[in-house]
Amino acid sequence: MMNREWSAAEVLQNTPWLKRMNAQGNDVYIRPAEQERHGLVLVDDLSEFDLDDMKAEGREPALIVETSPKNYQAWVKVAQDAPAGHRGVIARKLAREYDADPASADSRHYGRLAGFTNRKDKHTTRTGYQPWVLLRESKGKTATAGPELMQQAGQVLDSIKRQQERTARLAEITAPRSVRRYRRSAVDDYRSEMAGLVKRFGDDLSKCDFIAAMKLASKGREPDEIAKAMAEASPAIMERKAGHEADYIKRTVQKVMELPQVQEARAELAKQTQKQRSRGPDLSM
């Protein structure tokens, strides 16, 4: 497949060459340039009934192309500028909703360029001709449901991100100690504690959080260190405590620091530290 990146004017200037290539058996496709900011999503392999449903349901195409008799591609404009991730999610959603071609449902797929013939063998007529790719509608308007589709795509992407973070955190917790950093931070200690707790208590992650925080506090970690470790290493905390994770962390750390056994352990540590200081530095080898 030969690729060319042209402006609209350059496409028109090179029409004779495109016609020649098409006559030689090559299909001609088009898509927005990679660096172009746009909100166009391709939906492929649609019927007239699908197009009617799309229009009735607020997914009105900005452009409709008939790629072969009674078979259509639609470019749906969901926003003036939509990130590639959002376009990909929306393309897959529309393909599912209208039973379109899932193989064409991505953020960078090519559509057929009207004005040229469809060279697929299955469309060749008995007399040896190929059907013309025809422009049927070109309104260029943003779909009524565009803002809603963008919002839904954002929610899907956020969910995927949270799942990836949860997977990464669980992988870090269960990773062999040999692959972890030598110098241990509060986050390292937290992950180390959680590794055993998750095996013991399973999905009761709030209980795991509390016990891990209690152990860190008993070892002398400060409240802000424990809070930071929880925020960074507690599995799926953004998903489990959505919207109030900071309050959850604050309350957990506060309860832990008020435990008598934690206060006793910290007092004993402070006493040992004071004794060591009073002895002076240890110069033995």
XYZ file of C-alpha atoms in Angstrom, residues 57-60 77-80 82 86-87 89-91 93-94 142-157:
32
model
C -30.387 7.993 17.547
C -28.231 11.117 17.378
C -25.293 9.508 15.574
C -25.892 11.469 12.375
C -18.039 13.774 13.717
C -18.141 13.484 17.510
C -16.269 16.718 18.296
C -14.188 19.416 16.676
C -11.128 14.329 19.768
C -11.492 8.599 22.489
C -11.987 8.070 18.742
C -13.348 3.726 21.883
C -16.208 5.440 20.040
C -15.421 3.610 16.782
C -18.861 1.274 20.335
C -20.574 2.343 17.101
C -21.179 17.233 14.641
C -23.510 14.407 15.692
C -26.147 15.294 18.282
C -24.822 12.553 20.566
C -21.210 13.633 20.032
C -20.694 15.163 23.517
C -22.316 12.133 25.170
C -20.125 9.729 23.184
C -17.027 11.700 24.171
C -18.012 11.582 27.849
C -18.655 7.837 27.718
C -15.331 7.250 25.959
C -13.559 9.213 28.688
C -15.172 7.024 31.349
C -14.077 3.859 29.531
C -10.499 5.119 29.256
